[in-house]
Structures are given as C-alpha cells and as structure tokens.
Amino acid sequence: MEESPDIGIRLRMLNNAVRRYFDRNSEFAKKLDKLTCSNKWIMGYLFDAEKEGRDVFQRDLENNFGITRSTVSKVLSLLEKKELISRESVSHDARLKKIVLTEKSREIGRTMRREHEEMEKKLRSGFSDEEISVLCGFLERMQNNIASSESGAAVKKQKTARKE
C-alpha cells in the first residue's frame, strides 16, 4: 500500500519554492531588500486596496492574512521604517490608523504587480479553471481545519483555567 503524502510538508515546499523564486528573480526584491515574501504579499494587498479606493487598517491585514496583531505591527513598523507606508489617523475614530502607501512604494508597485501576475501564471500552469477552484476550496478547508482546532484549544484552556 502506498504511503499518503504529507500535506504540510508539500505546502511548506511550495511556499519555499515561491519564496526562492521571488528572491532570485525579483526586481522588486532587489529594490526592497530585507523584506520577507509575506511582507511583499502585504504590500501587494495594499496596492490592490489603493487601486480599488479602499482604506486598509491593521485589522484588515490580520484577517486577510491570518496573522497575529503583533506580527502585523512588526511588519508595519518595518515598512514604515523603509518609508514604504505611513499610518494616518482617520476623522471618525482617533484610535484607528489608516495604512497609506508612500510615493516611494507606488513607484515600485507596478513592477511588483507584474511579478505577482507572472508567479500566478506559473502556479496555475497546467490546471483548468475548475481544478483551480477545487484546489482553492481544499486549501480553504485546510485553513478552516487549523483555525477551528486553534479556537478549540483556546476554549479548552479557558475551561481548564476556570476549574483551577
């Protein structure tokens, strides 16, 4: 009987391959050294939001990328230090800070978008639209499996803490 492939390892290998590809081939990466692949995905999200006229706040990044508040805060601080974003107060709530691209980041945005589109083409190569849809559904289910097990663990910890 053939052994079932380890999905986690396969996903990690794909993630590493994408990161290495961008690190080796990206004009954008050369202009923005010391940014991780995930930082670049966040920049792409910000470019798309600006193009669509949407305001982006820290919570949006937490929710869309499934990362913690502290991680997003560190990423935003790095991007701010590199003068790629600024955080601006909004009139309706002084506590909220809108994340805004700088002129420096807009200049390289087109290059980044082109490189992202090239990577998407490579990833989708050889797959039908239906297969891509099915794959995305599977990946979403896996993500939900992880999220539900994390929230379940948090509930168990809370119940245990109350008993003590």
mmCIF file with all atom_site columns, C-alpha atoms in Angstrom, residues 8 16 18 33 35 39 64 67 74 88 91 96 113 119-120 124 129 132 139 147 149 151 155 159:
data_model
loop_
_atom_site.group_PDB
_atom_site.id
_atom_site.type_symbol
_atom_site.label_atom_id
_atom_site.label_alt_id
_atom_site.label_comp_id
_atom_site.label_asym_id
_atom_site.label_entity_id
_atom_site.label_seq_id
_atom_site.pdbx_PDB_ins_code
_atom_site.Cartn_x
_atom_site.Cartn_y
_atom_site.Cartn_z
_atom_site.occupancy
_atom_site.B_iso_or_equiv
_atom_site.pdbx_formal_charge
_atom_site.auth_seq_id
_atom_site.auth_comp_id
_atom_site.auth_asym_id
_atom_site.auth_atom_id
_atom_site.pdbx_PDB_model_num
ATOM 1  C CA . GLY A 1 8   ? 2.068   20.037 5.492   1.00 0.00 ? 8   GLY A CA 1
ATOM 2  C CA . ASN A 1 16  ? 9.772   27.771 -0.068  1.00 0.00 ? 16  ASN A CA 1
ATOM 3  C CA . VAL A 1 18  ? 7.742   30.565 -4.323  1.00 0.00 ? 18  VAL A CA 1
ATOM 4  C CA . ASP A 1 33  ? 15.978  44.040 0.306   1.00 0.00 ? 33  ASP A CA 1
ATOM 5  C CA . LEU A 1 35  ? 11.580  42.256 3.157   1.00 0.00 ? 35  LEU A CA 1
ATOM 6  C CA . ASN A 1 39  ? 5.824   41.367 3.617   1.00 0.00 ? 39  ASN A CA 1
ATOM 7  C CA . ASN A 1 64  ? -6.887  38.695 5.346   1.00 0.00 ? 64  ASN A CA 1
ATOM 8  C CA . ILE A 1 67  ? -1.604  36.604 11.186  1.00 0.00 ? 67  ILE A CA 1
ATOM 9  C CA . LYS A 1 74  ? 6.121   44.436 13.371  1.00 0.00 ? 74  LYS A CA 1
ATOM 10 C CA . GLU A 1 88  ? -2.616  58.219 9.302   1.00 0.00 ? 88  GLU A CA 1
ATOM 11 C CA . SER A 1 91  ? -11.525 61.606 11.329  1.00 0.00 ? 91  SER A CA 1
ATOM 12 C CA . LEU A 1 96  ? -7.745  53.979 14.071  1.00 0.00 ? 96  LEU A CA 1
ATOM 13 C CA . ARG A 1 113 ? 2.201   43.636 -9.601  1.00 0.00 ? 113 ARG A CA 1
ATOM 14 C CA . MET A 1 119 ? 4.009   33.918 -10.440 1.00 0.00 ? 119 MET A CA 1
ATOM 15 C CA . GLU A 1 120 ? 0.239   33.324 -10.543 1.00 0.00 ? 120 GLU A CA 1
ATOM 16 C CA . ARG A 1 124 ? -1.805  27.939 -12.472 1.00 0.00 ? 124 ARG A CA 1
ATOM 17 C CA . ASP A 1 129 ? -10.241 26.817 -14.055 1.00 0.00 ? 129 ASP A CA 1
ATOM 18 C CA . ILE A 1 132 ? -8.016  25.797 -9.572  1.00 0.00 ? 132 ILE A CA 1
ATOM 19 C CA . LEU A 1 139 ? -6.903  24.880 0.768   1.00 0.00 ? 139 LEU A CA 1
ATOM 20 C CA . ALA A 1 147 ? -8.413  27.683 12.638  1.00 0.00 ? 147 ALA A CA 1
ATOM 21 C CA . SER A 1 149 ? -8.566  23.432 16.105  1.00 0.00 ? 149 SER A CA 1
ATOM 22 C CA . SER A 1 151 ? -10.068 28.094 18.633  1.00 0.00 ? 151 SER A CA 1
ATOM 23 C CA . VAL A 1 155 ? -11.689 27.187 24.639  1.00 0.00 ? 155 VAL A CA 1
ATOM 24 C CA . LYS A 1 159 ? -12.245 25.921 30.748  1.00 0.00 ? 159 LYS A CA 1
#
